[in-house]
Amino acid sequence: MRLIPQAIPDVLLVEGEPAGDARGWFARLWCAETFAAAGVDFRPSQISQSMNAEAGTLRGLHFQHAPHAEAKLVRCLRGRAWDVAVDLREDSPTRHRWVGVELSPGGRRAVLIPRGFAHGFITLEPGTELLYITDHPWTPGAEGGLRWDDPALAIDWPAEPRVLSDRDRGHPLIGAGDAK
Ligand SMILES: Cc1cn([C@H]2C[C@H](O)[C@@H](COP(=O)(O)OP(=O)(O)O[C@H]3O[C@@H](C)C(=O)[C@@H](O)[C@H]3O)O2)c(=O)[nH]c1=O
């Protein structure tokens, strides 16, 4: 299992090293020792799954306010998605910058999004399913959101969004209301 820093170094690509044989393969998705050895304090609290019927489904950008901030280890189980992490940390030199990663089951990789980031994705195939491992319980009262098309972020989405929730359409722009 390899943890590979991305353009924002605290965002990590987590690559499995699957052991293959005639039956298929076996791969570890999270490992306390490997993460601790890399200096990453991530201990699972909840595991969730999201199914997206249509290509062009966009979910995000979501985060939880402190003290309920959560890190997320996101993996694609079916289909294909482009996943994005936006740095919201107040003291960060990369504040309001983003990192995008394409995820698919064949890629056998996950992205670790630290606390203090917003997260979103767009599906590139119908029936795309994502698995999330988070390190803090879902806390509805602490949810925050940013607009996927906020010009201050200028996220270069690889496809046109076709399906969004009403909540995601209504997030504030940076500098207003709930946004950080
Ligand atoms: C996120 C979440 C939602 N729910 C419920 C609330 C609601 O009835 C239904 C759908 O919730 P949402 O519309 O918030 O789901 P969704 O828009 O998929 O929210 C997710 O988006 C991505 C981008 C993330 O990063 C996730 O952490 C999460 O915020 O599921 C839970 O029970 N547990 C959870 O952890």
PDB file of C-alpha atoms and ligand atoms in Angstrom:
ATOM      1  CA  MET A   1       0.000   0.000   0.000  1.00  0.00           C
ATOM      2  CA  ARG A   2       1.476   3.345  -1.071  1.00  0.00           C
ATOM      3  CA  LEU A   3       0.472   6.836   0.056  1.00  0.00           C
ATOM      4  CA  ILE A   4       1.319   9.377  -2.654  1.00  0.00           C
ATOM      5  CA  PRO A   5       1.101  13.140  -1.975  1.00  0.00           C
ATOM      6  CA  GLN A   6      -0.748  15.153  -4.606  1.00  0.00           C
ATOM      7  CA  ALA A   7      -0.328  18.780  -5.736  1.00  0.00           C
ATOM      8  CA  ILE A   8      -1.729  19.767  -2.330  1.00  0.00           C
ATOM      9  CA  PRO A   9       0.575  17.460  -0.372  1.00  0.00           C
ATOM     10  CA  ASP A  10      -1.838  16.537   2.443  1.00  0.00           C
ATOM     11  CA  VAL A  11      -4.188  15.065  -0.174  1.00  0.00           C
ATOM     12  CA  LEU A  12      -2.950  11.521  -0.675  1.00  0.00           C
ATOM     13  CA  LEU A  13      -3.533   8.964  -3.354  1.00  0.00           C
ATOM     14  CA  VAL A  14      -3.740   5.589  -1.643  1.00  0.00           C
ATOM     15  CA  GLU A  15      -2.672   2.823  -3.971  1.00  0.00           C
ATOM     16  CA  GLY A  16      -3.324  -0.770  -3.076  1.00  0.00           C
ATOM     17  CA  GLU A  17      -0.827  -3.492  -3.906  1.00  0.00           C
ATOM     18  CA  PRO A  18      -3.229  -6.283  -4.778  1.00  0.00           C
ATOM     19  CA  ALA A  19      -2.113  -9.875  -4.400  1.00  0.00           C
ATOM     20  CA  GLY A  20      -3.408 -11.594  -7.522  1.00  0.00           C
ATOM     21  CA  ASP A  21      -3.906 -15.275  -8.270  1.00  0.00           C
ATOM     22  CA  ALA A  22      -6.148 -17.485 -10.397  1.00  0.00           C
ATOM     23  CA  ARG A  23      -9.223 -16.434  -8.393  1.00  0.00           C
ATOM     24  CA  GLY A  24      -8.737 -12.690  -8.744  1.00  0.00           C
ATOM     25  CA  TRP A  25      -7.053 -10.444  -6.193  1.00  0.00           C
ATOM     26  CA  PHE A  26      -7.026  -9.332  -2.592  1.00  0.00           C
ATOM     27  CA  ALA A  27      -6.123  -5.808  -1.491  1.00  0.00           C
ATOM     28  CA  ARG A  28      -6.039  -3.861   1.745  1.00  0.00           C
ATOM     29  CA  LEU A  29      -8.114  -0.663   1.722  1.00  0.00           C
ATOM     30  CA  TRP A  30      -6.890   0.881   4.973  1.00  0.00           C
ATOM     31  CA  CYS A  31      -4.092  -0.088   7.306  1.00  0.00           C
ATOM     32  CA  ALA A  32      -3.536   1.464  10.754  1.00  0.00           C
ATOM     33  CA  GLU A  33       0.192   0.693  10.728  1.00  0.00           C
ATOM     34  CA  THR A  34       0.867   1.990   7.190  1.00  0.00           C
ATOM     35  CA  PHE A  35      -1.042   5.210   7.760  1.00  0.00           C
ATOM     36  CA  ALA A  36       0.632   5.794  11.151  1.00  0.00           C
ATOM     37  CA  ALA A  37       4.082   5.132   9.637  1.00  0.00           C
ATOM     38  CA  ALA A  38       3.341   7.827   7.027  1.00  0.00           C
ATOM     39  CA  GLY A  39       2.331  10.231   9.804  1.00  0.00           C
ATOM     40  CA  VAL A  40      -1.333  10.142   8.815  1.00  0.00           C
ATOM     41  CA  ASP A  41      -3.747  10.050  11.733  1.00  0.00           C
ATOM     42  CA  PHE A  42      -6.842   8.525  10.126  1.00  0.00           C
ATOM     43  CA  ARG A  43      -9.012   6.107  12.069  1.00  0.00           C
ATOM     44  CA  PRO A  44     -12.288   4.968  10.491  1.00  0.00           C
ATOM     45  CA  SER A  45     -15.533   5.972  12.143  1.00  0.00           C
ATOM     46  CA  GLN A  46     -18.169   5.329   9.439  1.00  0.00           C
ATOM     47  CA  ILE A  47     -18.226   3.530   6.085  1.00  0.00           C
ATOM     48  CA  SER A  48     -20.818   4.726   3.541  1.00  0.00           C
ATOM     49  CA  GLN A  49     -21.670   4.070  -0.088  1.00  0.00           C
ATOM     50  CA  SER A  50     -23.196   6.309  -2.744  1.00  0.00           C
ATOM     51  CA  MET A  51     -24.824   5.037  -5.961  1.00  0.00           C
ATOM     52  CA  ASN A  52     -25.320   7.456  -8.836  1.00  0.00           C
ATOM     53  CA  ALA A  53     -27.677   6.338 -11.571  1.00  0.00           C
ATOM     54  CA  GLU A  54     -26.623   8.779 -14.274  1.00  0.00           C
ATOM     55  CA  ALA A  55     -23.375   9.982 -15.739  1.00  0.00           C
ATOM     56  CA  GLY A  56     -22.974  13.679 -14.961  1.00  0.00           C
ATOM     57  CA  THR A  57     -24.248  13.362 -11.386  1.00  0.00           C
ATOM     58  CA  LEU A  58     -22.439  15.901  -9.239  1.00  0.00           C
ATOM     59  CA  ARG A  59     -22.394  15.734  -5.429  1.00  0.00           C
ATOM     60  CA  GLY A  60     -20.678  18.486  -3.436  1.00  0.00           C
ATOM     61  CA  LEU A  61     -18.900  20.468  -2.440  1.00  0.00           C
ATOM     62  CA  HIS A  62     -19.352  19.261   1.145  1.00  0.00           C
ATOM     63  CA  PHE A  63     -17.574  19.522   4.483  1.00  0.00           C
ATOM     64  CA  GLN A  64     -18.407  19.488   8.184  1.00  0.00           C
ATOM     65  CA  HIS A  65     -17.626  22.479  10.394  1.00  0.00           C
ATOM     66  CA  ALA A  66     -15.277  22.073  13.370  1.00  0.00           C
ATOM     67  CA  PRO A  67     -15.401  20.372  15.822  1.00  0.00           C
ATOM     68  CA  HIS A  68     -17.027  17.848  13.464  1.00  0.00           C
ATOM     69  CA  ALA A  69     -14.549  18.099  10.578  1.00  0.00           C
ATOM     70  CA  GLU A  70     -13.988  14.734   8.910  1.00  0.00           C
ATOM     71  CA  ALA A  71     -11.301  13.209   6.755  1.00  0.00           C
ATOM     72  CA  LYS A  72     -12.509  10.885   3.963  1.00  0.00           C
ATOM     73  CA  LEU A  73     -10.955   7.978   2.165  1.00  0.00           C
ATOM     74  CA  VAL A  74     -12.906   7.730  -1.111  1.00  0.00           C
ATOM     75  CA  ARG A  75     -12.849   4.793  -3.488  1.00  0.00           C
ATOM     76  CA  CYS A  76     -14.822   3.935  -6.660  1.00  0.00           C
ATOM     77  CA  LEU A  77     -16.446   0.494  -6.606  1.00  0.00           C
ATOM     78  CA  ARG A  78     -18.251   0.689  -9.958  1.00  0.00           C
ATOM     79  CA  GLY A  79     -18.202   3.019 -12.961  1.00  0.00           C
ATOM     80  CA  ARG A  80     -15.907   6.049 -13.013  1.00  0.00           C
ATOM     81  CA  ALA A  81     -15.827   9.361 -11.183  1.00  0.00           C
ATOM     82  CA  TRP A  82     -13.731  12.503 -11.026  1.00  0.00           C
ATOM     83  CA  ASP A  83     -13.183  13.418  -7.422  1.00  0.00           C
ATOM     84  CA  VAL A  84     -12.153  16.833  -6.122  1.00  0.00           C
ATOM     85  CA  ALA A  85     -10.767  18.119  -2.822  1.00  0.00           C
ATOM     86  CA  VAL A  86     -10.779  21.864  -2.047  1.00  0.00           C
ATOM     87  CA  ASP A  87      -8.470  23.255   0.628  1.00  0.00           C
ATOM     88  CA  LEU A  88     -10.434  25.371   3.138  1.00  0.00           C
ATOM     89  CA  ARG A  89      -7.799  25.522   5.889  1.00  0.00           C
ATOM     90  CA  GLU A  90      -7.445  29.107   7.045  1.00  0.00           C
ATOM     91  CA  ASP A  91      -3.674  29.054   7.558  1.00  0.00           C
ATOM     92  CA  SER A  92      -2.891  27.027   4.437  1.00  0.00           C
ATOM     93  CA  PRO A  93      -0.699  28.373   1.607  1.00  0.00           C
ATOM     94  CA  THR A  94      -2.936  26.381  -0.755  1.00  0.00           C
ATOM     95  CA  ARG A  95      -6.245  27.708   0.669  1.00  0.00           C
ATOM     96  CA  HIS A  96      -9.003  27.609  -1.972  1.00  0.00           C
ATOM     97  CA  ARG A  97      -6.894  25.530  -4.334  1.00  0.00           C
ATOM     98  CA  TRP A  98      -8.202  22.157  -5.468  1.00  0.00           C
ATOM     99  CA  VAL A  99      -6.935  18.751  -6.533  1.00  0.00           C
ATOM    100  CA  GLY A 100      -8.853  16.431  -8.874  1.00  0.00           C
ATOM    101  CA  VAL A 101      -8.342  12.689  -9.253  1.00  0.00           C
ATOM    102  CA  GLU A 102     -10.113  10.186 -11.498  1.00  0.00           C
ATOM    103  CA  LEU A 103     -11.266   7.087  -9.649  1.00  0.00           C
ATOM    104  CA  SER A 104     -12.368   3.744 -11.047  1.00  0.00           C
ATOM    105  CA  PRO A 105     -12.365   0.178  -9.727  1.00  0.00           C
ATOM    106  CA  GLY A 106      -9.663  -0.863 -12.200  1.00  0.00           C
ATOM    107  CA  GLY A 107      -7.457   1.962 -10.959  1.00  0.00           C
ATOM    108  CA  ARG A 108      -7.452   0.321  -7.524  1.00  0.00           C
ATOM    109  CA  ARG A 109      -6.741   3.575  -5.810  1.00  0.00           C
ATOM    110  CA  ALA A 110      -8.450   5.799  -3.313  1.00  0.00           C
ATOM    111  CA  VAL A 111      -8.035   9.430  -2.404  1.00  0.00           C
ATOM    112  CA  LEU A 112      -7.553  10.585   1.184  1.00  0.00           C
ATOM    113  CA  ILE A 113      -9.127  13.996   1.756  1.00  0.00           C
ATOM    114  CA  PRO A 114      -7.943  15.532   5.030  1.00  0.00           C
ATOM    115  CA  ARG A 115     -10.009  17.437   7.560  1.00  0.00           C
ATOM    116  CA  GLY A 116     -10.379  21.077   6.544  1.00  0.00           C
ATOM    117  CA  PHE A 117     -11.159  20.262   2.921  1.00  0.00           C
ATOM    118  CA  ALA A 118     -14.427  20.317   0.971  1.00  0.00           C
ATOM    119  CA  HIS A 119     -15.168  17.286  -1.193  1.00  0.00           C
ATOM    120  CA  GLY A 120     -17.177  16.640  -4.322  1.00  0.00           C
ATOM    121  CA  PHE A 121     -17.308  14.442  -7.392  1.00  0.00           C
ATOM    122  CA  ILE A 122     -18.910  14.069 -10.789  1.00  0.00           C
ATOM    123  CA  THR A 123     -19.725  10.694 -12.269  1.00  0.00           C
ATOM    124  CA  LEU A 124     -18.368   9.884 -15.712  1.00  0.00           C
ATOM    125  CA  GLU A 125     -20.416   6.690 -16.223  1.00  0.00           C
ATOM    126  CA  PRO A 126     -23.938   5.604 -15.279  1.00  0.00           C
ATOM    127  CA  GLY A 127     -24.275   3.437 -12.184  1.00  0.00           C
ATOM    128  CA  THR A 128     -21.131   4.804 -10.553  1.00  0.00           C
ATOM    129  CA  GLU A 129     -20.721   3.776  -6.909  1.00  0.00           C
ATOM    130  CA  LEU A 130     -18.368   5.348  -4.382  1.00  0.00           C
ATOM    131  CA  LEU A 131     -17.304   4.005  -1.010  1.00  0.00           C
ATOM    132  CA  TYR A 132     -16.401   6.502   1.730  1.00  0.00           C
ATOM    133  CA  ILE A 133     -14.521   5.736   4.883  1.00  0.00           C
ATOM    134  CA  THR A 134     -14.742   8.735   7.220  1.00  0.00           C
ATOM    135  CA  ASP A 135     -13.000   9.420  10.513  1.00  0.00           C
ATOM    136  CA  HIS A 136     -15.807  11.327  12.242  1.00  0.00           C
ATOM    137  CA  PRO A 137     -19.540  10.624  12.507  1.00  0.00           C
ATOM    138  CA  TRP A 138     -21.915  12.293  10.070  1.00  0.00           C
ATOM    139  CA  THR A 139     -23.314  15.321  11.958  1.00  0.00           C
ATOM    140  CA  PRO A 140     -26.207  16.916  10.021  1.00  0.00           C
ATOM    141  CA  GLY A 141     -26.149  20.188  12.030  1.00  0.00           C
ATOM    142  CA  ALA A 142     -22.469  20.693  11.204  1.00  0.00           C
ATOM    143  CA  GLU A 143     -22.776  20.298   7.420  1.00  0.00           C
ATOM    144  CA  GLY A 144     -21.400  23.049   5.221  1.00  0.00           C
ATOM    145  CA  GLY A 145     -21.251  23.459   1.471  1.00  0.00           C
ATOM    146  CA  LEU A 146     -19.690  25.433  -1.336  1.00  0.00           C
ATOM    147  CA  ARG A 147     -20.930  25.917  -4.863  1.00  0.00           C
ATOM    148  CA  TRP A 148     -19.417  23.516  -7.384  1.00  0.00           C
ATOM    149  CA  ASP A 149     -19.159  26.389  -9.902  1.00  0.00           C
ATOM    150  CA  ASP A 150     -17.842  29.083  -7.568  1.00  0.00           C
ATOM    151  CA  PRO A 151     -15.672  31.344  -9.764  1.00  0.00           C
ATOM    152  CA  ALA A 152     -13.320  31.863  -6.819  1.00  0.00           C
ATOM    153  CA  LEU A 153     -12.452  28.166  -7.014  1.00  0.00           C
ATOM    154  CA  ALA A 154     -12.565  27.775 -10.821  1.00  0.00           C
ATOM    155  CA  ILE A 155     -12.732  23.998 -10.655  1.00  0.00           C
ATOM    156  CA  ASP A 156     -12.055  22.482 -14.052  1.00  0.00           C
ATOM    157  CA  TRP A 157     -14.767  19.802 -14.019  1.00  0.00           C
ATOM    158  CA  PRO A 158     -14.169  17.230 -16.776  1.00  0.00           C
ATOM    159  CA  ALA A 159     -17.887  16.931 -17.668  1.00  0.00           C
ATOM    160  CA  GLU A 160     -21.052  19.026 -17.612  1.00  0.00           C
ATOM    161  CA  PRO A 161     -23.140  18.363 -14.477  1.00  0.00           C
ATOM    162  CA  ARG A 162     -26.632  17.067 -15.316  1.00  0.00           C
ATOM    163  CA  VAL A 163     -27.944  15.873 -11.955  1.00  0.00           C
ATOM    164  CA  LEU A 164     -27.573  17.859  -8.712  1.00  0.00           C
ATOM    165  CA  SER A 165     -29.505  17.976  -5.449  1.00  0.00           C
ATOM    166  CA  ASP A 166     -31.438  21.148  -4.585  1.00  0.00           C
ATOM    167  CA  ARG A 167     -29.103  21.569  -1.618  1.00  0.00           C
ATOM    168  CA  ASP A 168     -26.043  21.490  -3.853  1.00  0.00           C
ATOM    169  CA  ARG A 169     -27.558  24.068  -6.223  1.00  0.00           C
ATOM    170  CA  GLY A 170     -28.116  26.421  -3.294  1.00  0.00           C
ATOM    171  CA  HIS A 171     -24.743  26.503  -1.538  1.00  0.00           C
ATOM    172  CA  PRO A 172     -23.310  29.981  -0.984  1.00  0.00           C
ATOM    173  CA  LEU A 173     -20.336  31.376  -2.828  1.00  0.00           C
ATOM    174  CA  ILE A 174     -17.054  31.847  -0.950  1.00  0.00           C
ATOM    175  CA  GLY A 175     -17.182  34.900   1.238  1.00  0.00           C
ATOM    176  CA  ALA A 176     -20.922  34.628   1.808  1.00  0.00           C
ATOM    177  CA  GLY A 177     -22.980  32.927   4.499  1.00  0.00           C
ATOM    178  CA  ASP A 178     -21.988  29.370   5.310  1.00  0.00           C
ATOM    179  CA  ALA A 179     -18.984  29.202   3.021  1.00  0.00           C
ATOM    180  CA  LYS A 180     -15.459  29.308   4.404  1.00  0.00           C
TER     181      LYS A 180
HETATM  182  C1  LIG B   1     -23.671  12.075   4.151  1.00  0.00           C
HETATM  183  C2  LIG B   1     -24.772  11.246   4.836  1.00  0.00           C
HETATM  184  C3  LIG B   1     -26.082  11.355   4.440  1.00  0.00           C
HETATM  185  N1  LIG B   1     -27.037  10.619   5.060  1.00  0.00           N
HETATM  186  C4  LIG B   1     -28.433  10.742   4.588  1.00  0.00           C
HETATM  187  C5  LIG B   1     -29.040  12.123   4.594  1.00  0.00           C
HETATM  188  C6  LIG B   1     -29.954  12.093   3.403  1.00  0.00           C
HETATM  189  O1  LIG B   1     -31.219  11.508   3.769  1.00  0.00           O
HETATM  190  C7  LIG B   1     -29.285  11.163   2.417  1.00  0.00           C
HETATM  191  C8  LIG B   1     -28.504  11.904   1.344  1.00  0.00           C
HETATM  192  O2  LIG B   1     -27.675  12.860   1.968  1.00  0.00           O
HETATM  193  P1  LIG B   1     -26.882  13.920   1.106  1.00  0.00           P
HETATM  194  O3  LIG B   1     -27.797  14.548   0.125  1.00  0.00           O
HETATM  195  O4  LIG B   1     -26.159  14.831   2.056  1.00  0.00           O
HETATM  196  O5  LIG B   1     -25.849  12.988   0.354  1.00  0.00           O
HETATM  197  P2  LIG B   1     -24.611  13.401  -0.547  1.00  0.00           P
HETATM  198  O6  LIG B   1     -24.921  14.622  -1.310  1.00  0.00           O
HETATM  199  O7  LIG B   1     -24.180  12.203  -1.282  1.00  0.00           O
HETATM  200  O8  LIG B   1     -23.518  13.785   0.556  1.00  0.00           O
HETATM  201  C9  LIG B   1     -22.200  13.315   0.419  1.00  0.00           C
HETATM  202  O9  LIG B   1     -21.567  14.073  -0.610  1.00  0.00           O
HETATM  203  C10 LIG B   1     -20.200  13.821  -0.804  1.00  0.00           C
HETATM  204  C11 LIG B   1     -19.679  14.789  -1.841  1.00  0.00           C
HETATM  205  C12 LIG B   1     -19.425  13.781   0.465  1.00  0.00           C
HETATM  206  O10 LIG B   1     -18.294  14.239   0.559  1.00  0.00           O
HETATM  207  C13 LIG B   1     -20.062  13.064   1.604  1.00  0.00           C
HETATM  208  O11 LIG B   1     -19.346  13.254   2.817  1.00  0.00           O
HETATM  209  C14 LIG B   1     -21.489  13.496   1.759  1.00  0.00           C
HETATM  210  O12 LIG B   1     -21.531  14.870   2.152  1.00  0.00           O
HETATM  211  O13 LIG B   1     -28.424  10.338   3.215  1.00  0.00           O
HETATM  212  C15 LIG B   1     -26.733   9.762   6.079  1.00  0.00           C
HETATM  213  O14 LIG B   1     -27.615   9.078   6.659  1.00  0.00           O
HETATM  214  N2  LIG B   1     -25.427   9.629   6.474  1.00  0.00           N
HETATM  215  C16 LIG B   1     -24.441  10.348   5.891  1.00  0.00           C
HETATM  216  O15 LIG B   1     -23.224  10.197   6.260  1.00  0.00           O
END
